[in-house]
mmCIF file with all atom_site columns, C-alpha atoms in Angstrom:
data_model
loop_
_atom_site.group_PDB
_atom_site.id
_atom_site.type_symbol
_atom_site.label_atom_id
_atom_site.label_alt_id
_atom_site.label_comp_id
_atom_site.label_asym_id
_atom_site.label_entity_id
_atom_site.label_seq_id
_atom_site.pdbx_PDB_ins_code
_atom_site.Cartn_x
_atom_site.Cartn_y
_atom_site.Cartn_z
_atom_site.occupancy
_atom_site.B_iso_or_equiv
_atom_site.pdbx_formal_charge
_atom_site.auth_seq_id
_atom_site.auth_comp_id
_atom_site.auth_asym_id
_atom_site.auth_atom_id
_atom_site.pdbx_PDB_model_num
ATOM 1   C CA . MET J 1 1   ? 32.171  126.491 118.664 1.00 47.00 ? 1   MET J CA 1
ATOM 2   C CA . PRO J 1 2   ? 31.950  126.023 114.899 1.00 49.00 ? 2   PRO J CA 1
ATOM 3   C CA . LYS J 1 3   ? 29.274  128.000 113.026 1.00 49.00 ? 3   LYS J CA 1
ATOM 4   C CA . SER J 1 4   ? 26.363  126.067 111.615 1.00 43.00 ? 4   SER J CA 1
ATOM 5   C CA . LYS J 1 5   ? 26.085  125.864 107.823 1.00 40.00 ? 5   LYS J CA 1
ATOM 6   C CA . ARG J 1 6   ? 22.473  126.970 108.246 1.00 41.00 ? 6   ARG J CA 1
ATOM 7   C CA . ASP J 1 7   ? 23.607  130.322 109.571 1.00 44.00 ? 7   ASP J CA 1
ATOM 8   C CA . ARG J 1 8   ? 25.597  131.222 106.460 1.00 41.00 ? 8   ARG J CA 1
ATOM 9   C CA . PRO J 1 9   ? 24.015  134.171 104.612 1.00 45.00 ? 9   PRO J CA 1
ATOM 10  C CA . VAL J 1 10  ? 22.782  133.620 101.070 1.00 39.00 ? 10  VAL J CA 1
ATOM 11  C CA . THR J 1 11  ? 22.904  136.670 98.789  1.00 42.00 ? 11  THR J CA 1
ATOM 12  C CA . LEU J 1 12  ? 20.288  137.390 96.266  1.00 41.00 ? 12  LEU J CA 1
ATOM 13  C CA . SER J 1 13  ? 22.865  137.232 93.476  1.00 47.00 ? 13  SER J CA 1
ATOM 14  C CA . LYS J 1 14  ? 23.606  133.618 94.406  1.00 45.00 ? 14  LYS J CA 1
ATOM 15  C CA . THR J 1 15  ? 19.897  132.778 94.391  1.00 42.00 ? 15  THR J CA 1
ATOM 16  C CA . LYS J 1 16  ? 19.473  134.285 90.939  1.00 53.00 ? 16  LYS J CA 1
ATOM 17  C CA . LYS J 1 17  ? 22.457  132.334 89.610  1.00 54.00 ? 17  LYS J CA 1
ATOM 18  C CA . LYS J 1 18  ? 20.998  129.142 90.975  1.00 52.00 ? 18  LYS J CA 1
ATOM 19  C CA . GLY J 1 19  ? 17.701  129.836 89.149  1.00 72.00 ? 19  GLY J CA 1
ATOM 20  C CA . ARG J 1 20  ? 19.495  130.578 85.928  1.00 80.00 ? 20  ARG J CA 1
ATOM 21  C CA . GLY J 1 21  ? 21.605  127.465 86.352  1.00 84.00 ? 21  GLY J CA 1
ATOM 22  C CA . GLN J 1 22  ? 18.515  125.296 86.741  1.00 86.00 ? 22  GLN J CA 1
ATOM 23  C CA . LYS J 1 23  ? 17.097  126.692 83.533  1.00 88.00 ? 23  LYS J CA 1
ATOM 24  C CA . GLU J 1 24  ? 20.270  126.104 81.656  1.00 90.00 ? 24  GLU J CA 1
ATOM 25  C CA . SER J 1 25  ? 20.443  122.597 83.054  1.00 91.00 ? 25  SER J CA 1
ATOM 26  C CA . GLN J 1 26  ? 16.988  121.807 81.752  1.00 91.00 ? 26  GLN J CA 1
ATOM 27  C CA . VAL J 1 27  ? 17.778  123.255 78.352  1.00 92.00 ? 27  VAL J CA 1
ATOM 28  C CA . ASN J 1 28  ? 20.925  121.088 78.134  1.00 92.00 ? 28  ASN J CA 1
ATOM 29  C CA . SER J 1 29  ? 19.029  118.071 79.389  1.00 93.00 ? 29  SER J CA 1
ATOM 30  C CA . ILE J 1 30  ? 16.387  118.325 76.737  1.00 94.00 ? 30  ILE J CA 1
ATOM 31  C CA . ARG J 1 31  ? 18.847  118.951 73.966  1.00 93.00 ? 31  ARG J CA 1
ATOM 32  C CA . GLY J 1 32  ? 21.044  116.122 75.124  1.00 92.00 ? 32  GLY J CA 1
ATOM 33  C CA . THR J 1 33  ? 18.120  113.709 75.225  1.00 93.00 ? 33  THR J CA 1
ATOM 34  C CA . ILE J 1 34  ? 16.509  114.412 71.861  1.00 91.00 ? 34  ILE J CA 1
ATOM 35  C CA . ASP J 1 35  ? 18.797  112.027 69.894  1.00 91.00 ? 35  ASP J CA 1
ATOM 36  C CA . SER J 1 36  ? 17.989  109.133 72.199  1.00 94.00 ? 36  SER J CA 1
ATOM 37  C CA . TYR J 1 37  ? 14.342  108.989 71.102  1.00 95.00 ? 37  TYR J CA 1
ATOM 38  C CA . SER J 1 38  ? 12.627  108.843 67.756  1.00 95.00 ? 38  SER J CA 1
ATOM 39  C CA . SER J 1 39  ? 9.606   111.039 68.559  1.00 96.00 ? 39  SER J CA 1
ATOM 40  C CA . VAL J 1 40  ? 8.796   114.178 70.560  1.00 97.00 ? 40  VAL J CA 1
ATOM 41  C CA . TYR J 1 41  ? 5.233   114.878 71.765  1.00 98.00 ? 41  TYR J CA 1
ATOM 42  C CA . VAL J 1 42  ? 3.604   117.783 73.445  1.00 97.00 ? 42  VAL J CA 1
ATOM 43  C CA . PHE J 1 43  ? 0.913   116.846 75.939  1.00 97.00 ? 43  PHE J CA 1
ATOM 44  C CA . SER J 1 44  ? -1.435  118.839 78.152  1.00 96.00 ? 44  SER J CA 1
ATOM 45  C CA . PHE J 1 45  ? -2.717  117.830 81.570  1.00 95.00 ? 45  PHE J CA 1
ATOM 46  C CA . GLU J 1 46  ? -5.740  118.594 83.755  1.00 93.00 ? 46  GLU J CA 1
ATOM 47  C CA . ASN J 1 47  ? -6.138  118.070 87.531  1.00 93.00 ? 47  ASN J CA 1
ATOM 48  C CA . MET J 1 48  ? -2.470  117.164 87.908  1.00 94.00 ? 48  MET J CA 1
ATOM 49  C CA . ARG J 1 49  ? -1.741  114.763 90.745  1.00 94.00 ? 49  ARG J CA 1
ATOM 50  C CA . ASN J 1 50  ? 2.011   114.538 91.344  1.00 94.00 ? 50  ASN J CA 1
ATOM 51  C CA . LEU J 1 51  ? 2.082   111.083 92.898  1.00 94.00 ? 51  LEU J CA 1
ATOM 52  C CA . LYS J 1 52  ? 0.003   109.508 90.077  1.00 95.00 ? 52  LYS J CA 1
ATOM 53  C CA . PHE J 1 53  ? 2.060   111.250 87.435  1.00 96.00 ? 53  PHE J CA 1
ATOM 54  C CA . LYS J 1 54  ? 5.247   109.938 89.071  1.00 96.00 ? 54  LYS J CA 1
ATOM 55  C CA . GLU J 1 55  ? 3.815   106.403 88.905  1.00 95.00 ? 55  GLU J CA 1
ATOM 56  C CA . PHE J 1 56  ? 2.851   106.909 85.233  1.00 96.00 ? 56  PHE J CA 1
ATOM 57  C CA . ARG J 1 57  ? 6.312   108.203 84.443  1.00 95.00 ? 57  ARG J CA 1
ATOM 58  C CA . GLU J 1 58  ? 7.971   105.236 86.139  1.00 96.00 ? 58  GLU J CA 1
ATOM 59  C CA . GLN J 1 59  ? 5.959   102.806 84.022  1.00 94.00 ? 59  GLN J CA 1
ATOM 60  C CA . LEU J 1 60  ? 7.364   104.345 80.821  1.00 96.00 ? 60  LEU J CA 1
ATOM 61  C CA . LYS J 1 61  ? 10.867  104.979 82.180  1.00 94.00 ? 61  LYS J CA 1
ATOM 62  C CA . SER J 1 62  ? 12.565  102.295 80.080  1.00 93.00 ? 62  SER J CA 1
ATOM 63  C CA . SER J 1 63  ? 11.303  103.662 76.725  1.00 94.00 ? 63  SER J CA 1
ATOM 64  C CA . SER J 1 64  ? 10.488  107.316 77.296  1.00 97.00 ? 64  SER J CA 1
ATOM 65  C CA . ARG J 1 65  ? 11.341  110.610 79.055  1.00 97.00 ? 65  ARG J CA 1
ATOM 66  C CA . PHE J 1 66  ? 9.038   113.341 80.364  1.00 97.00 ? 66  PHE J CA 1
ATOM 67  C CA . PHE J 1 67  ? 9.874   117.039 80.804  1.00 96.00 ? 67  PHE J CA 1
ATOM 68  C CA . LEU J 1 68  ? 7.771   119.458 82.821  1.00 94.00 ? 68  LEU J CA 1
ATOM 69  C CA . GLY J 1 69  ? 8.619   122.995 83.898  1.00 91.00 ? 69  GLY J CA 1
ATOM 70  C CA . SER J 1 70  ? 8.778   126.410 82.358  1.00 93.00 ? 70  SER J CA 1
ATOM 71  C CA . ASN J 1 71  ? 7.199   126.391 78.909  1.00 95.00 ? 71  ASN J CA 1
ATOM 72  C CA . LYS J 1 72  ? 9.521   129.194 77.805  1.00 95.00 ? 72  LYS J CA 1
ATOM 73  C CA . VAL J 1 73  ? 12.589  127.194 78.831  1.00 95.00 ? 73  VAL J CA 1
ATOM 74  C CA . MET J 1 74  ? 11.367  124.144 76.865  1.00 96.00 ? 74  MET J CA 1
ATOM 75  C CA . GLN J 1 75  ? 10.713  126.347 73.882  1.00 95.00 ? 75  GLN J CA 1
ATOM 76  C CA . ILE J 1 76  ? 14.223  127.727 74.061  1.00 95.00 ? 76  ILE J CA 1
ATOM 77  C CA . ALA J 1 77  ? 15.612  124.241 74.305  1.00 95.00 ? 77  ALA J CA 1
ATOM 78  C CA . LEU J 1 78  ? 13.866  123.171 71.111  1.00 96.00 ? 78  LEU J CA 1
ATOM 79  C CA . GLY J 1 79  ? 14.081  126.417 69.238  1.00 94.00 ? 79  GLY J CA 1
ATOM 80  C CA . ARG J 1 80  ? 11.232  128.815 68.319  1.00 93.00 ? 80  ARG J CA 1
ATOM 81  C CA . SER J 1 81  ? 12.243  129.668 64.742  1.00 92.00 ? 81  SER J CA 1
ATOM 82  C CA . ALA J 1 82  ? 13.889  128.114 61.758  1.00 92.00 ? 82  ALA J CA 1
ATOM 83  C CA . ALA J 1 83  ? 17.083  129.998 62.683  1.00 93.00 ? 83  ALA J CA 1
ATOM 84  C CA . ASP J 1 84  ? 17.487  128.473 66.153  1.00 92.00 ? 84  ASP J CA 1
ATOM 85  C CA . GLU J 1 85  ? 15.622  125.125 66.086  1.00 93.00 ? 85  GLU J CA 1
ATOM 86  C CA . ILE J 1 86  ? 17.841  122.240 67.078  1.00 93.00 ? 86  ILE J CA 1
ATOM 87  C CA . ARG J 1 87  ? 16.340  119.849 64.514  1.00 93.00 ? 87  ARG J CA 1
ATOM 88  C CA . PRO J 1 88  ? 14.577  120.599 61.201  1.00 94.00 ? 88  PRO J CA 1
ATOM 89  C CA . GLY J 1 89  ? 10.909  121.328 61.888  1.00 94.00 ? 89  GLY J CA 1
ATOM 90  C CA . ILE J 1 90  ? 11.078  120.882 65.636  1.00 95.00 ? 90  ILE J CA 1
ATOM 91  C CA . ARG J 1 91  ? 10.215  124.545 66.169  1.00 94.00 ? 91  ARG J CA 1
ATOM 92  C CA . LYS J 1 92  ? 6.602   123.491 65.512  1.00 95.00 ? 92  LYS J CA 1
ATOM 93  C CA . VAL J 1 93  ? 6.680   121.504 68.777  1.00 95.00 ? 93  VAL J CA 1
ATOM 94  C CA . SER J 1 94  ? 7.360   124.790 70.594  1.00 94.00 ? 94  SER J CA 1
ATOM 95  C CA . LYS J 1 95  ? 4.223   126.495 69.426  1.00 92.00 ? 95  LYS J CA 1
ATOM 96  C CA . PRO J 1 96  ? 1.691   124.480 71.562  1.00 94.00 ? 96  PRO J CA 1
ATOM 97  C CA . LEU J 1 97  ? 3.801   124.710 74.643  1.00 95.00 ? 97  LEU J CA 1
ATOM 98  C CA . HIS J 1 98  ? 1.705   127.006 76.803  1.00 93.00 ? 98  HIS J CA 1
ATOM 99  C CA . GLY J 1 99  ? -0.480  126.564 79.858  1.00 94.00 ? 99  GLY J CA 1
ATOM 100 C CA . ASN J 1 100 ? -0.485  123.124 81.496  1.00 95.00 ? 100 ASN J CA 1
ATOM 101 C CA . THR J 1 101 ? 1.793   121.310 79.034  1.00 96.00 ? 101 THR J CA 1
ATOM 102 C CA . GLY J 1 102 ? 4.868   119.195 78.921  1.00 97.00 ? 102 GLY J CA 1
ATOM 103 C CA . LEU J 1 103 ? 7.194   117.214 76.603  1.00 97.00 ? 103 LEU J CA 1
ATOM 104 C CA . PHE J 1 104 ? 7.162   113.451 76.103  1.00 98.00 ? 104 PHE J CA 1
ATOM 105 C CA . LEU J 1 105 ? 10.123  111.906 74.288  1.00 97.00 ? 105 LEU J CA 1
ATOM 106 C CA . THR J 1 106 ? 9.783   108.273 73.308  1.00 97.00 ? 106 THR J CA 1
ATOM 107 C CA . SER J 1 107 ? 10.707  105.551 70.855  1.00 96.00 ? 107 SER J CA 1
ATOM 108 C CA . LEU J 1 108 ? 7.304   103.825 71.195  1.00 97.00 ? 108 LEU J CA 1
ATOM 109 C CA . PRO J 1 109 ? 5.113   103.485 68.124  1.00 96.00 ? 109 PRO J CA 1
ATOM 110 C CA . ARG J 1 110 ? 2.554   106.282 67.628  1.00 95.00 ? 110 ARG J CA 1
ATOM 111 C CA . GLU J 1 111 ? -0.409  103.903 68.032  1.00 96.00 ? 111 GLU J CA 1
ATOM 112 C CA . GLU J 1 112 ? 0.936   102.556 71.339  1.00 97.00 ? 112 GLU J CA 1
ATOM 113 C CA . VAL J 1 113 ? 1.520   106.070 72.661  1.00 97.00 ? 113 VAL J CA 1
ATOM 114 C CA . GLN J 1 114 ? -2.034  107.150 71.830  1.00 96.00 ? 114 GLN J CA 1
ATOM 115 C CA . LYS J 1 115 ? -3.400  103.968 73.406  1.00 97.00 ? 115 LYS J CA 1
ATOM 116 C CA . ILE J 1 116 ? -1.466  104.521 76.648  1.00 96.00 ? 116 ILE J CA 1
ATOM 117 C CA . PHE J 1 117 ? -2.428  108.207 76.968  1.00 97.00 ? 117 PHE J CA 1
ATOM 118 C CA . ASN J 1 118 ? -6.084  107.637 76.043  1.00 95.00 ? 118 ASN J CA 1
ATOM 119 C CA . ALA J 1 119 ? -6.412  104.851 78.668  1.00 95.00 ? 119 ALA J CA 1
ATOM 120 C CA . PHE J 1 120 ? -4.845  106.921 81.436  1.00 95.00 ? 120 PHE J CA 1
ATOM 121 C CA . GLY J 1 121 ? -7.144  108.594 83.928  1.00 94.00 ? 121 GLY J CA 1
ATOM 122 C CA . GLU J 1 122 ? -7.149  108.812 87.782  1.00 93.00 ? 122 GLU J CA 1
ATOM 123 C CA . THR J 1 123 ? -10.191 110.021 89.694  1.00 94.00 ? 123 THR J CA 1
ATOM 124 C CA . ASP J 1 124 ? -9.561  111.973 92.875  1.00 95.00 ? 124 ASP J CA 1
ATOM 125 C CA . PHE J 1 125 ? -11.253 114.480 95.205  1.00 96.00 ? 125 PHE J CA 1
ATOM 126 C CA . ALA J 1 126 ? -11.677 117.916 93.651  1.00 95.00 ? 126 ALA J CA 1
ATOM 127 C CA . ARG J 1 127 ? -9.742  120.824 95.128  1.00 95.00 ? 127 ARG J CA 1
ATOM 128 C CA . THR J 1 128 ? -10.848 124.309 95.935  1.00 96.00 ? 128 THR J CA 1
ATOM 129 C CA . GLY J 1 129 ? -11.553 126.307 92.824  1.00 94.00 ? 129 GLY J CA 1
ATOM 130 C CA . SER J 1 130 ? -12.260 123.231 90.603  1.00 94.00 ? 130 SER J CA 1
ATOM 131 C CA . LYS J 1 131 ? -15.645 123.243 88.865  1.00 94.00 ? 131 LYS J CA 1
ATOM 132 C CA . ALA J 1 132 ? -18.227 120.897 90.211  1.00 96.00 ? 132 ALA J CA 1
ATOM 133 C CA . THR J 1 133 ? -19.173 118.181 87.774  1.00 95.00 ? 133 THR J CA 1
ATOM 134 C CA . GLU J 1 134 ? -22.649 117.754 89.335  1.00 96.00 ? 134 GLU J CA 1
ATOM 135 C CA . LYS J 1 135 ? -25.014 119.326 91.779  1.00 97.00 ? 135 LYS J CA 1
ATOM 136 C CA . VAL J 1 136 ? -24.809 117.816 95.265  1.00 97.00 ? 136 VAL J CA 1
ATOM 137 C CA . GLU J 1 137 ? -27.711 118.493 97.609  1.00 97.00 ? 137 GLU J CA 1
ATOM 138 C CA . LEU J 1 138 ? -28.223 116.941 101.039 1.00 96.00 ? 138 LEU J CA 1
ATOM 139 C CA . LYS J 1 139 ? -31.789 116.484 102.221 1.00 96.00 ? 139 LYS J CA 1
ATOM 140 C CA . GLU J 1 140 ? -33.129 117.456 105.611 1.00 96.00 ? 140 GLU J CA 1
ATOM 141 C CA . GLY J 1 141 ? -32.901 114.685 108.120 1.00 96.00 ? 141 GLY J CA 1
ATOM 142 C CA . PRO J 1 142 ? -30.365 112.403 109.837 1.00 96.00 ? 142 PRO J CA 1
ATOM 143 C CA . LEU J 1 143 ? -26.812 112.196 108.393 1.00 95.00 ? 143 LEU J CA 1
ATOM 144 C CA . THR J 1 144 ? -25.877 108.718 109.455 1.00 91.00 ? 144 THR J CA 1
ATOM 145 C CA . GLU J 1 145 ? -22.570 108.804 107.626 1.00 91.00 ? 145 GLU J CA 1
ATOM 146 C CA . PHE J 1 146 ? -21.207 111.296 110.211 1.00 94.00 ? 146 PHE J CA 1
ATOM 147 C CA . THR J 1 147 ? -20.451 110.606 113.851 1.00 93.00 ? 147 THR J CA 1
ATOM 148 C CA . HIS J 1 148 ? -21.592 112.976 116.585 1.00 93.00 ? 148 HIS J CA 1
ATOM 149 C CA . GLU J 1 149 ? -18.010 114.172 117.094 1.00 94.00 ? 149 GLU J CA 1
ATOM 150 C CA . MET J 1 150 ? -18.093 115.716 113.632 1.00 95.00 ? 150 MET J CA 1
ATOM 151 C CA . GLU J 1 151 ? -21.058 117.989 114.255 1.00 96.00 ? 151 GLU J CA 1
ATOM 152 C CA . PRO J 1 152 ? -18.989 121.085 115.267 1.00 96.00 ? 152 PRO J CA 1
ATOM 153 C CA . PHE J 1 153 ? -16.771 120.670 112.230 1.00 96.00 ? 153 PHE J CA 1
ATOM 154 C CA . LEU J 1 154 ? -19.758 120.409 109.904 1.00 97.00 ? 154 LEU J CA 1
ATOM 155 C CA . ARG J 1 155 ? -21.307 123.527 111.324 1.00 96.00 ? 155 ARG J CA 1
ATOM 156 C CA . LYS J 1 156 ? -17.981 125.348 110.606 1.00 96.00 ? 156 LYS J CA 1
ATOM 157 C CA . GLN J 1 157 ? -18.383 124.304 106.968 1.00 96.00 ? 157 GLN J CA 1
ATOM 158 C CA . GLY J 1 158 ? -21.692 126.110 106.830 1.00 96.00 ? 158 GLY J CA 1
ATOM 159 C CA . MET J 1 159 ? -23.968 123.104 107.195 1.00 97.00 ? 159 MET J CA 1
ATOM 160 C CA . PRO J 1 160 ? -27.169 123.651 109.179 1.00 97.00 ? 160 PRO J CA 1
ATOM 161 C CA . VAL J 1 161 ? -26.748 120.706 111.541 1.00 96.00 ? 161 VAL J CA 1
ATOM 162 C CA . ARG J 1 162 ? -27.573 119.803 115.145 1.00 96.00 ? 162 ARG J CA 1
ATOM 163 C CA . LEU J 1 163 ? -27.327 116.783 117.377 1.00 95.00 ? 163 LEU J CA 1
ATOM 164 C CA . ASN J 1 164 ? -30.570 114.895 117.953 1.00 93.00 ? 164 ASN J CA 1
ATOM 165 C CA . LYS J 1 165 ? -30.174 112.111 120.485 1.00 91.00 ? 165 LYS J CA 1
ATOM 166 C CA . GLY J 1 166 ? -26.521 111.734 119.501 1.00 92.00 ? 166 GLY J CA 1
ATOM 167 C CA . VAL J 1 167 ? -27.251 111.624 115.759 1.00 95.00 ? 167 VAL J CA 1
ATOM 168 C CA . VAL J 1 168 ? -26.106 114.427 113.412 1.00 96.00 ? 168 VAL J CA 1
ATOM 169 C CA . GLU J 1 169 ? -29.167 115.929 111.777 1.00 96.00 ? 169 GLU J CA 1
ATOM 170 C CA . LEU J 1 170 ? -29.560 118.340 108.940 1.00 96.00 ? 170 LEU J CA 1
ATOM 171 C CA . VAL J 1 171 ? -32.293 120.806 109.849 1.00 96.00 ? 171 VAL J CA 1
ATOM 172 C CA . SER J 1 172 ? -32.927 121.849 106.271 1.00 96.00 ? 172 SER J CA 1
ATOM 173 C CA . ASN J 1 173 ? -31.892 120.940 102.741 1.00 97.00 ? 173 ASN J CA 1
ATOM 174 C CA . PHE J 1 174 ? -28.326 121.995 102.018 1.00 97.00 ? 174 PHE J CA 1
ATOM 175 C CA . VAL J 1 175 ? -26.665 122.504 98.616  1.00 97.00 ? 175 VAL J CA 1
ATOM 176 C CA . VAL J 1 176 ? -23.018 121.543 98.818  1.00 97.00 ? 176 VAL J CA 1
ATOM 177 C CA . CYS J 1 177 ? -22.212 122.602 95.237  1.00 97.00 ? 177 CYS J CA 1
ATOM 178 C CA . ASP J 1 178 ? -23.848 123.466 91.901  1.00 97.00 ? 178 ASP J CA 1
ATOM 179 C CA . GLU J 1 179 ? -22.743 121.894 88.617  1.00 97.00 ? 179 GLU J CA 1
ATOM 180 C CA . GLY J 1 180 ? -20.287 124.032 86.683  1.00 96.00 ? 180 GLY J CA 1
ATOM 181 C CA . LYS J 1 181 ? -19.490 126.400 89.541  1.00 97.00 ? 181 LYS J CA 1
ATOM 182 C CA . PRO J 1 182 ? -16.146 126.605 91.340  1.00 97.00 ? 182 PRO J CA 1
ATOM 183 C CA . LEU J 1 183 ? -15.893 124.682 94.598  1.00 97.00 ? 183 LEU J CA 1
ATOM 184 C CA . SER J 1 184 ? -15.427 126.683 97.780  1.00 97.00 ? 184 SER J CA 1
ATOM 185 C CA . PRO J 1 185 ? -12.977 125.431 100.409 1.00 97.00 ? 185 PRO J CA 1
ATOM 186 C CA . GLU J 1 186 ? -15.980 124.305 102.485 1.00 97.00 ? 186 GLU J CA 1
ATOM 187 C CA . ALA J 1 187 ? -17.584 122.431 99.620  1.00 97.00 ? 187 ALA J CA 1
ATOM 188 C CA . SER J 1 188 ? -14.303 120.702 98.833  1.00 97.00 ? 188 SER J CA 1
ATOM 189 C CA . ARG J 1 189 ? -14.032 119.459 102.437 1.00 97.00 ? 189 ARG J CA 1
ATOM 190 C CA . ILE J 1 190 ? -17.629 118.267 102.548 1.00 97.00 ? 190 ILE J CA 1
ATOM 191 C CA . LEU J 1 191 ? -17.269 116.356 99.281  1.00 97.00 ? 191 LEU J CA 1
ATOM 192 C CA . ARG J 1 192 ? -14.224 114.628 100.630 1.00 96.00 ? 192 ARG J CA 1
ATOM 193 C CA . LEU J 1 193 ? -16.093 113.631 103.768 1.00 96.00 ? 193 LEU J CA 1
ATOM 194 C CA . LEU J 1 194 ? -18.931 112.277 101.594 1.00 96.00 ? 194 LEU J CA 1
ATOM 195 C CA . GLY J 1 195 ? -16.475 110.315 99.462  1.00 96.00 ? 195 GLY J CA 1
ATOM 196 C CA . ILE J 1 196 ? -17.521 112.087 96.231  1.00 97.00 ? 196 ILE J CA 1
ATOM 197 C CA . LYS J 1 197 ? -14.688 112.448 93.696  1.00 96.00 ? 197 LYS J CA 1
ATOM 198 C CA . MET J 1 198 ? -15.151 115.063 91.013  1.00 96.00 ? 198 MET J CA 1
ATOM 199 C CA . ALA J 1 199 ? -11.624 115.445 89.574  1.00 95.00 ? 199 ALA J CA 1
ATOM 200 C CA . THR J 1 200 ? -10.024 113.292 86.934  1.00 94.00 ? 200 THR J CA 1
ATOM 201 C CA . PHE J 1 201 ? -6.316  113.560 86.274  1.00 95.00 ? 201 PHE J CA 1
ATOM 202 C CA . ARG J 1 202 ? -5.951  113.232 82.508  1.00 95.00 ? 202 ARG J CA 1
ATOM 203 C CA . LEU J 1 203 ? -3.202  113.633 79.890  1.00 96.00 ? 203 LEU J CA 1
ATOM 204 C CA . HIS J 1 204 ? -3.973  114.756 76.318  1.00 96.00 ? 204 HIS J CA 1
ATOM 205 C CA . LEU J 1 205 ? -1.642  114.454 73.316  1.00 97.00 ? 205 LEU J CA 1
ATOM 206 C CA . ILE J 1 206 ? -1.373  117.722 71.351  1.00 97.00 ? 206 ILE J CA 1
ATOM 207 C CA . CYS J 1 207 ? 1.206   117.057 68.639  1.00 97.00 ? 207 CYS J CA 1
ATOM 208 C CA . ARG J 1 208 ? 4.019   114.734 67.507  1.00 97.00 ? 208 ARG J CA 1
ATOM 209 C CA . TRP J 1 209 ? 7.334   115.352 65.779  1.00 96.00 ? 209 TRP J CA 1
ATOM 210 C CA . ASN J 1 210 ? 9.939   113.075 64.312  1.00 94.00 ? 210 ASN J CA 1
ATOM 211 C CA . GLU J 1 211 ? 12.662  113.718 61.724  1.00 92.00 ? 211 GLU J CA 1
ATOM 212 C CA . ASP J 1 212 ? 10.316  112.835 58.882  1.00 91.00 ? 212 ASP J CA 1
ATOM 213 C CA . ASP J 1 213 ? 7.004   114.365 59.944  1.00 92.00 ? 213 ASP J CA 1
ATOM 214 C CA . PHE J 1 214 ? 5.051   116.706 62.214  1.00 95.00 ? 214 PHE J CA 1
ATOM 215 C CA . GLU J 1 215 ? 1.473   115.930 63.183  1.00 94.00 ? 215 GLU J CA 1
ATOM 216 C CA . LEU J 1 216 ? -1.185  117.789 65.163  1.00 94.00 ? 216 LEU J CA 1
ATOM 217 C CA . LEU J 1 217 ? -3.130  115.329 67.313  1.00 93.00 ? 217 LEU J CA 1
ATOM 218 C CA . ALA J 1 218 ? -5.523  117.788 69.058  1.00 83.00 ? 218 ALA J CA 1
ATOM 219 C CA . LYS J 1 219 ? -8.359  119.471 67.232  1.00 68.00 ? 219 LYS J CA 1
ATOM 220 C CA . GLY J 1 220 ? -8.647  123.248 66.931  1.00 51.00 ? 220 GLY J CA 1
ATOM 221 C CA . LEU J 1 221 ? -4.947  123.990 66.623  1.00 50.00 ? 221 LEU J CA 1
ATOM 222 C CA . ASP J 1 222 ? -3.312  125.830 63.790  1.00 49.00 ? 222 ASP J CA 1
ATOM 223 C CA . GLU J 1 223 ? 0.128   124.588 62.781  1.00 48.00 ? 223 GLU J CA 1
ATOM 224 C CA . ASP J 1 224 ? 1.121   128.142 61.702  1.00 44.00 ? 224 ASP J CA 1
ATOM 225 C CA . SER J 1 225 ? -0.067  129.931 64.806  1.00 39.00 ? 225 SER J CA 1
ATOM 226 C CA . ASP J 1 226 ? 2.272   132.187 66.825  1.00 37.00 ? 226 ASP J CA 1
ATOM 227 C CA . VAL J 1 227 ? 4.399   130.710 69.613  1.00 34.00 ? 227 VAL J CA 1
ATOM 228 C CA . GLU J 1 228 ? 3.081   131.478 73.058  1.00 35.00 ? 228 GLU J CA 1
ATOM 229 C CA . THR J 1 229 ? 5.538   131.897 75.870  1.00 33.00 ? 229 THR J CA 1
ATOM 230 C CA . SER J 1 230 ? 3.599   131.702 79.109  1.00 32.00 ? 230 SER J CA 1
#
């Protein structure tokens, strides 16, 4: 009986080579794409939602290219000093690449890019650990938005509830979350049940480079600051 391919052992050395190969592939992809577009932007993101980002990327596919991944790999691809930068001045693009950031390569006019990014925003349910944007408190009394089958689940989330003639009832006031404080797993689930969305997926332009100019688009950044490599 032939052996299944799934049973073949994979050595750690092979796994490491694959990881290194992926990094090299991204470096080559970025370098090979630079000449196809007139401008390179760095953007940051908050409350990333992969599906919504994929849809946004598809809308700009004909004129632009996005890169996300290791900031350090993207920095290496562009160059982090005058000695290794792949285009004059493009090392400055590497400097803001830290944290939740990515590259946006495009031939669209600057004004159109800013208009597109400023208009983009998708509201969604907040996840565990996100900061509450408002205080949510439920008052004592019937909770008509919940069916009686949900009463055990609500109790597991810490809500002081009971069934009263088949109606879910809150026996005392209950604070789901406080503004500015991280959401617990229970609070996140309750907010979803209540239909309250507190997270907005946004993209922010940080800087722009082309062969003639480099421009900081976000406030509070120093063009001469050190490169971070998170």
